[in-house]
């Protein structure tokens, strides 16, 4: 055997291999811990939804959440990307710049909110409940932004469970505070949401600093110029992405009333279950892992890991798009109560979000690679965002007018598809440059390695047909809008519907394991420690 093909057993190669394995295990350990904690968080959050008025939910979850996420984006997104790509010790001090930045941004947001709500109309028409809630959201965004140095400290060490624990604890406190606040202030009070968000941020920040304080490097007067420049560049690159991410809230705030915003928010809350609990932790840990592998120049392992991650999220997303889509009425009845379970608009929006999950999964993971590994310039990234932005600007208002919230979700699916295609092209271009191969050749290889097995894809379609048929039987009798556990016919039809769904999921998983054995083997290798 030639020397070039022999296994590299030098100490450097062995150390690199161990490092790659440790990073892979850390990423997956973080993913599974995050999954468990976010599942707890979701359970706490959904308890509050049973107490909510749709109008209050729309104002808090659409309008004020848009204000919160915008402040946090401008104050931390660029720093996260810059400081998780470059782990050198001299770059760390830049993390502390997030505190003065969030102070400025949150302050400007507060001034804008007060000027818009207090001085834009007659004094007797001022909604002081909404004014107070917005001010509380601005304070909460400032406190959460001030916790960013601790977050970056854990992210750079790939200690994602600490951050997830902080989010879970904060969400539990928020859930209790929301229920108590609504009981005392009334079901239409938006201030209750502001108070609960403030308590969430305080809990989140205190927990993170409590766990990080002994190991957290203190600030000094030396700031790495290139890292500051990259953070600024990443923030500019992400502005359009942020607008695209929050486009639904922007469109709804502009074109829809608070009630319809609340219906959309309810569908988004449950429809985003997969994204928050499963997909987002996978994306965050994949971005960290792929970034580490890129720094070690482990190109082959990086491409394999990228393909495995994309295929994994596609398998998850397609389950929601083809099977869960037919169980939305039952889910709303069980979790949100009869008020929401009998709301056909909410059920239709939730079904649309189930379909959206597959598009969201593909986009999230492919963009995790772009932002974690490639050095795509502002023009390249801007091109994708421009095309997506034009698509949303043209279609979103029309779709919202014609199809309400469901139409808006459909346009979002198209936007996610455009962004996924562009991110996949950038990934193929990156690997093509490393291997001196045309991007088209690499693109075909990536698509082949990422795509679920054709037999499994066929089983998804058949599962949709089966579960749609059993759902139709329930709708024929009008049993889909409420739980009627004392009705034998309802129990029989609903039981058949549930059994059909479980059977389809088991068949899909069985076919995936049987037909896609290479994927299963590769996935196991990523999470299992190699023998020395």
XYZ file of C-alpha atoms in Angstrom:
532
model
C 0.000 0.000 0.000
C 1.326 3.448 -0.877
C 2.301 5.905 1.804
C -0.300 8.410 0.654
C -3.115 5.959 1.277
C -1.882 4.693 4.619
C -3.583 5.828 7.761
C -1.973 8.869 9.337
C -0.949 7.871 12.851
C 1.251 10.827 13.718
C 0.637 12.476 17.097
C -0.713 15.574 15.323
C -3.184 13.552 13.278
C -4.217 11.519 16.300
C -4.768 14.691 18.310
C -6.782 16.224 15.484
C -8.910 13.099 15.176
C -9.579 13.060 18.903
C -10.428 16.744 18.779
C -12.897 16.212 15.958
C -14.502 13.325 17.818
C -14.763 15.324 21.036
C -16.353 18.231 19.175
C -18.863 15.888 17.515
C -19.783 14.335 20.854
C -20.034 17.741 22.509
C -22.296 18.997 19.733
C -24.661 16.038 19.966
C -24.629 16.034 23.769
C -25.582 19.692 23.677
C -28.319 18.959 21.157
C -29.954 16.244 23.261
C -29.757 18.225 26.497
C -31.165 21.266 24.722
C -33.979 19.143 23.306
C -35.025 17.959 26.760
C -34.902 21.399 28.330
C -36.830 23.026 25.512
C -39.465 20.334 25.733
C -39.971 21.337 29.365
C -40.059 24.980 28.304
C -42.716 24.257 25.701
C -44.840 22.471 28.267
C -44.729 25.526 30.500
C -45.487 27.895 27.644
C -48.488 25.989 26.339
C -50.100 26.065 29.784
C -50.346 29.846 29.479
C -52.002 29.673 26.055
C -55.193 28.246 27.556
C -55.686 31.500 29.488
C -55.072 33.885 26.598
C -57.369 36.167 24.675
C -56.520 36.107 20.931
C -56.281 39.889 20.717
C -53.867 40.180 23.645
C -51.859 37.250 22.298
C -51.557 38.957 18.917
C -50.334 42.243 20.362
C -47.780 40.549 22.588
C -46.587 37.674 20.399
C -46.507 39.609 17.127
C -46.020 43.317 17.780
C -43.972 43.356 20.977
C -42.015 40.202 20.146
C -40.978 41.930 16.911
C -39.642 44.828 18.971
C -37.783 42.454 21.303
C -36.180 40.328 18.592
C -35.083 43.402 16.633
C -33.255 44.879 19.623
C -31.550 41.577 20.379
C -30.585 41.004 16.764
C -28.777 44.318 16.339
C -27.004 43.984 19.675
C -25.692 40.415 19.488
C -26.053 38.536 16.171
C -22.828 39.801 14.578
C -20.835 39.161 17.742
C -22.038 35.560 17.959
C -20.925 34.806 14.431
C -17.576 36.585 14.760
C -16.622 35.177 18.159
C -17.668 31.579 17.512
C -15.639 31.500 14.295
C -12.455 32.834 15.882
C -11.739 31.284 19.284
C -8.391 32.992 19.874
C -8.023 34.364 23.395
C -7.203 37.876 22.200
C -10.618 38.173 20.533
C -12.633 37.478 23.674
C -12.715 41.044 25.026
C -14.875 42.081 22.065
C -17.747 40.154 23.662
C -18.095 42.847 26.316
C -18.964 45.421 23.643
C -22.401 43.829 23.413
C -23.374 45.536 26.690
C -22.922 49.189 25.580
C -24.396 48.293 22.200
C -27.585 46.767 23.613
C -27.898 49.754 25.958
C -27.909 52.065 22.953
C -30.248 49.945 20.827
C -32.725 49.230 23.653
C -32.739 52.917 24.576
C -33.534 53.930 20.996
C -36.271 51.295 20.849
C -37.832 52.660 24.052
C -37.805 56.227 22.713
C -39.394 55.046 19.445
C -42.066 53.036 21.258
C -43.033 55.888 23.582
C -43.133 58.444 20.775
C -45.309 56.142 18.648
C -47.779 55.252 21.403
C -47.961 58.414 23.534
C -47.646 61.232 21.032
C -49.055 59.889 17.758
C -52.728 60.600 18.593
C -55.122 62.286 21.022
C -54.335 61.815 24.711
C -57.711 60.207 25.446
C -56.968 57.437 22.897
C -53.670 56.380 24.424
C -53.595 52.698 25.400
C -51.521 52.855 28.582
C -51.639 49.089 28.986
C -49.811 48.689 25.670
C -47.452 51.596 26.463
C -46.383 49.956 29.718
C -46.005 46.542 28.077
C -43.749 47.949 25.351
C -41.558 49.722 27.909
C -41.217 46.471 29.859
C -40.246 44.607 26.683
C -37.521 47.188 25.991
C -36.164 46.752 29.537
C -36.284 42.984 29.123
C -34.370 43.161 25.834
C -31.667 45.249 27.530
C -31.258 42.779 30.394
C -31.153 39.772 28.049
C -28.644 41.550 25.808
C -26.407 42.283 28.804
C -26.155 38.515 29.373
C -24.521 38.001 25.966
C -20.886 37.851 27.252
C -21.861 34.865 29.410
C -23.687 33.257 26.475
C -20.629 33.690 24.236
C -18.422 32.287 26.971
C -20.408 29.045 26.983
C -20.806 28.902 23.201
C -17.049 29.184 22.651
C -16.592 26.266 25.027
C -19.427 24.339 23.323
C -21.193 24.210 26.691
C -24.644 24.727 25.193
C -26.562 22.994 28.035
C -25.868 25.969 30.316
C -27.587 28.358 27.955
C -30.440 25.901 27.379
C -30.897 25.502 31.132
C -31.101 29.267 31.499
C -33.745 29.429 28.759
C -35.737 26.588 30.294
C -35.660 28.086 33.783
C -36.552 31.515 32.426
C -39.441 30.086 30.415
C -40.855 28.318 33.468
C -40.712 31.565 35.444
C -42.287 33.378 32.494
C -45.112 30.843 32.263
C -46.005 31.189 35.951
C -45.739 34.966 35.807
C -47.979 35.151 32.740
C -50.713 33.043 34.322
C -50.584 35.023 37.584
C -50.490 38.319 35.702
C -53.490 37.438 33.562
C -55.427 36.363 36.651
C -54.813 39.705 38.409
C -54.714 42.100 35.439
C -57.319 40.407 33.244
C -57.196 38.125 30.184
C -56.778 41.072 27.792
C -53.845 42.667 29.629
C -50.679 43.054 27.571
C -48.783 44.372 30.592
C -48.881 40.835 32.016
C -46.783 39.718 29.049
C -44.325 42.560 29.599
C -43.864 41.675 33.268
C -43.369 37.998 32.481
C -40.835 38.813 29.753
C -38.933 41.011 32.206
C -38.821 38.174 34.748
C -37.660 35.788 32.022
C -34.754 38.069 31.124
C -33.757 38.555 34.768
C -33.799 34.808 35.407
C -31.902 34.101 32.189
C -29.170 36.666 32.890
C -28.700 35.835 36.571
C -28.471 32.086 35.905
C -25.882 32.527 33.149
C -23.635 34.893 35.100
C -23.966 32.763 38.244
C -22.582 29.759 36.359
C -19.997 31.665 34.331
C -18.626 34.150 36.832
C -15.684 32.108 38.144
C -14.368 31.298 34.657
C -15.511 34.377 32.741
C -12.589 36.571 31.564
C -13.058 40.139 32.793
C -13.039 43.075 30.344
C -9.995 45.230 29.607
C -9.184 48.122 27.282
C -7.795 45.983 24.465
C -10.231 45.167 21.667
C -9.263 43.145 18.619
C -9.890 45.349 15.580
C -10.451 42.616 12.963
C -12.970 40.861 15.222
C -14.873 44.102 15.757
C -14.884 44.624 11.998
C -16.193 41.115 11.378
C -18.924 41.552 13.990
C -20.038 44.749 12.270
C -19.887 43.058 8.863
C -21.935 40.065 10.051
C -24.531 42.396 11.556
C -24.908 44.219 8.239
C -25.094 40.896 6.389
C -27.795 39.718 8.742
C -30.050 42.786 8.591
C -31.849 41.579 5.515
C -31.955 38.062 6.955
C -33.576 39.448 10.097
C -36.155 41.290 8.024
C -36.866 38.074 6.144
C -37.089 36.047 9.368
C -39.530 38.525 10.894
C -41.333 39.296 7.629
C -44.494 37.515 8.772
C -44.730 39.663 11.891
C -44.033 42.819 9.897
C -46.728 41.980 7.337
C -49.268 41.018 10.010
C -48.560 44.156 12.037
C -49.116 46.255 8.912
C -52.044 44.482 7.236
C -53.906 42.492 9.898
C -55.820 43.219 13.099
C -54.853 41.991 16.552
C -57.309 39.075 16.515
C -55.907 37.575 13.307
C -52.422 38.200 14.648
C -53.404 36.178 17.711
C -54.701 33.291 15.590
C -51.460 33.309 13.640
C -49.450 33.476 16.870
C -51.299 30.445 18.238
C -50.570 28.454 15.072
C -46.979 29.642 15.121
C -46.579 28.674 18.781
C -47.523 25.050 18.199
C -46.303 24.946 14.603
C -42.894 26.122 15.744
C -42.668 23.251 18.236
C -40.375 21.244 15.969
C -38.257 24.280 15.182
C -37.747 25.319 18.803
C -37.324 21.909 20.393
C -35.687 19.836 17.647
C -34.396 21.900 14.744
C -32.935 24.977 16.434
C -30.721 23.023 18.871
C -29.495 20.872 15.981
C -28.729 23.966 13.893
C -26.868 25.738 16.687
C -24.727 22.740 17.524
C -24.170 21.920 13.840
C -22.913 25.435 13.218
C -20.471 25.143 16.107
C -19.295 21.680 15.055
C -18.883 22.568 11.374
C -17.020 25.747 12.305
C -14.583 23.746 14.450
C -14.053 21.194 11.674
C -13.405 24.004 9.206
C -10.747 25.493 11.461
C -9.078 22.058 11.637
C -9.380 21.743 7.830
C -11.173 18.387 8.180
C -12.948 18.856 4.855
C -14.063 15.259 4.269
C -15.468 14.878 7.780
C -17.108 18.296 7.513
C -18.902 17.403 4.270
C -20.072 14.100 5.731
C -21.321 15.819 8.896
C -23.092 18.490 6.850
C -24.894 15.888 4.733
C -25.892 13.892 7.813
C -27.294 16.946 9.577
C -29.341 18.027 6.546
C -30.743 14.543 5.983
C -31.608 14.229 9.675
C -33.589 17.478 9.779
C -35.317 16.565 6.517
C -36.494 13.265 7.997
C -37.846 15.194 10.994
C -39.402 17.973 8.938
C -41.139 15.626 6.521
C -42.801 13.787 9.425
C -44.499 17.027 10.375
C -45.342 17.957 6.781
C -46.916 14.614 5.834
C -48.237 13.120 9.084
C -48.637 15.766 11.804
C -50.451 18.027 9.342
C -53.549 15.835 9.759
C -53.646 16.018 13.565
C -53.862 19.762 14.213
C -57.477 19.865 15.410
C -56.855 17.091 17.892
C -53.658 18.752 19.126
C -55.373 22.084 19.715
C -58.260 20.399 21.551
C -55.869 18.526 23.821
C -53.373 21.295 24.546
C -55.169 24.601 24.066
C -58.720 23.678 25.007
C -62.037 23.779 23.184
C -61.801 27.524 22.493
C -58.869 26.979 20.166
C -59.701 23.423 19.098
C -63.004 24.585 17.597
C -61.297 27.465 15.779
C -60.902 26.285 12.181
C -58.690 29.267 11.337
C -56.204 28.265 14.030
C -56.252 24.615 12.909
C -55.641 25.574 9.280
C -52.764 27.869 10.244
C -51.240 25.126 12.364
C -51.516 22.669 9.446
C -49.768 25.185 7.221
C -46.976 25.494 9.768
C -46.560 21.714 9.769
C -45.897 21.847 6.021
C -43.607 24.823 6.580
C -41.480 22.785 8.998
C -39.777 20.799 6.213
C -38.803 23.986 4.355
C -37.638 25.573 7.595
C -35.527 22.516 8.432
C -33.712 22.567 5.098
C -33.086 26.295 5.227
C -31.940 26.351 8.831
C -29.340 23.636 8.429
C -27.962 24.808 5.075
C -27.654 28.368 6.392
C -25.960 27.023 9.530
C -23.202 25.823 7.199
C -23.008 29.124 5.311
C -22.728 31.257 8.440
C -20.570 28.806 10.344
C -18.064 27.789 7.649
C -18.055 29.664 4.366
C -16.581 33.103 3.868
C -19.370 34.258 1.594
C -19.165 37.974 0.934
C -21.897 40.493 1.525
C -22.778 40.587 -2.180
C -23.274 36.817 -2.368
C -25.359 36.597 0.775
C -27.155 39.811 -0.156
C -28.183 38.349 -3.511
C -30.096 35.527 -1.844
C -31.718 37.872 0.635
C -32.599 40.353 -2.105
C -34.348 37.717 -4.211
C -36.178 36.416 -1.143
C -37.052 39.927 -0.029
C -38.504 40.827 -3.424
C -40.525 37.606 -3.390
C -41.937 38.411 0.044
C -42.554 42.066 -0.767
C -44.502 41.154 -3.899
C -46.386 38.064 -2.728
C -46.836 38.443 1.051
C -49.361 41.344 1.019
C -51.383 39.675 -1.746
C -51.248 36.250 -0.053
C -52.258 37.717 3.315
C -55.194 39.527 1.741
C -56.400 36.477 -0.201
C -55.482 33.595 2.095
C -55.031 35.316 5.461
C -52.444 33.641 7.685
C -52.344 30.434 5.612
C -51.369 32.447 2.538
C -48.582 34.127 4.468
C -47.204 30.749 5.580
C -47.270 29.543 1.957
C -45.172 32.523 0.871
C -42.758 31.793 3.713
C -42.356 28.243 2.367
C -41.310 29.666 -0.994
C -38.889 32.056 0.717
C -37.282 29.218 2.677
C -36.902 27.207 -0.533
C -35.093 30.072 -2.270
C -32.721 30.573 0.650
C -32.046 26.835 0.940
C -31.115 26.558 -2.737
C -28.724 29.460 -2.487
C -27.096 28.134 0.702
C -26.671 24.727 -0.908
C -25.003 26.369 -3.896
C -22.559 28.191 -1.587
C -21.768 24.922 0.189
C -21.067 23.157 -3.118
C -18.895 26.088 -4.196
C -16.938 25.854 -0.928
C -16.268 22.115 -1.204
C -15.550 22.474 -4.928
C -12.792 24.969 -4.187
C -11.302 22.654 -1.586
C -11.347 19.694 -3.998
C -10.664 21.634 -7.230
C -13.931 20.374 -8.711
C -16.759 22.244 -10.470
C -19.550 23.310 -8.084
C -22.099 21.439 -10.211
C -20.355 18.113 -9.620
C -20.185 18.725 -5.880
C -23.782 19.961 -5.796
C -25.081 16.730 -7.321
C -23.067 14.721 -4.805
C -24.370 16.779 -1.876
C -27.983 16.443 -3.006
C -27.548 12.690 -3.423
C -26.030 12.329 0.060
C -28.582 14.608 1.738
C -31.765 13.303 0.156
C -33.864 10.722 2.017
C -34.156 7.328 0.332
C -36.815 7.267 -2.466
C -38.682 4.417 -0.776
C -38.882 6.428 2.441
C -40.119 9.469 0.524
C -42.858 7.308 -1.019
C -43.849 6.136 2.445
C -44.314 9.755 3.517
C -46.795 10.312 0.694
C -48.697 7.108 1.483
C -48.807 8.067 5.179
C -50.364 11.404 4.315
C -53.074 9.665 2.276
C -53.865 7.182 5.076
C -54.054 9.768 7.861
C -56.029 12.144 5.643
C -58.583 9.400 5.037
C -59.034 8.671 8.756
C -59.295 12.406 9.470
C -62.010 12.694 6.828
C -64.062 10.075 8.664
C -63.883 12.188 11.833
C -64.835 15.389 10.001
C -67.828 13.718 8.371
C -69.330 13.250 11.837
C -68.275 16.720 13.038
C -66.064 15.232 15.755
C -62.915 17.206 14.928
C -63.680 20.421 16.834
C -63.966 19.060 20.385
C -63.021 16.207 22.691
C -66.016 13.911 23.219
C -64.531 11.172 25.357
C -67.978 9.953 26.457
C -69.051 9.355 22.878
C -68.200 5.804 21.753
C -68.222 6.681 18.063
C -65.837 9.600 18.685
C -63.524 7.303 20.648
C -63.591 4.703 17.884
C -62.888 7.091 15.018
C -60.281 9.074 16.937
C -58.608 5.854 18.060
C -58.429 4.639 14.459
C -56.939 8.007 13.452
C -54.271 7.819 16.164
C -53.422 4.188 15.439
C -53.056 5.026 11.748
C -50.652 7.845 12.581
C -48.524 5.739 14.914
C -48.440 2.908 12.380
C -47.309 5.283 9.615
C -44.545 6.790 11.745
C -43.277 3.334 12.729
C -43.262 2.232 9.089
C -41.400 5.365 8.020
C -38.766 4.925 10.725
C -38.429 1.231 9.933
C -37.920 1.917 6.243
C -35.408 4.662 7.023
C -33.356 2.285 9.168
C -33.633 -0.538 6.624
C -33.200 1.333 3.353
C -30.801 4.080 4.471
C -28.280 2.032 6.422
C -25.313 4.145 5.349
C -26.920 7.201 6.911
C -27.600 5.314 10.144
C -23.997 4.072 10.305
C -22.606 7.552 9.634
C -24.906 9.092 12.219
C -23.780 6.598 14.850
C -20.146 7.299 14.061
C -20.699 10.987 14.736
C -22.001 10.428 18.243
C -19.919 7.461 19.282
C -16.402 7.847 20.583
C -13.842 6.233 18.332
C -11.591 3.574 19.753
C -8.030 4.745 20.143
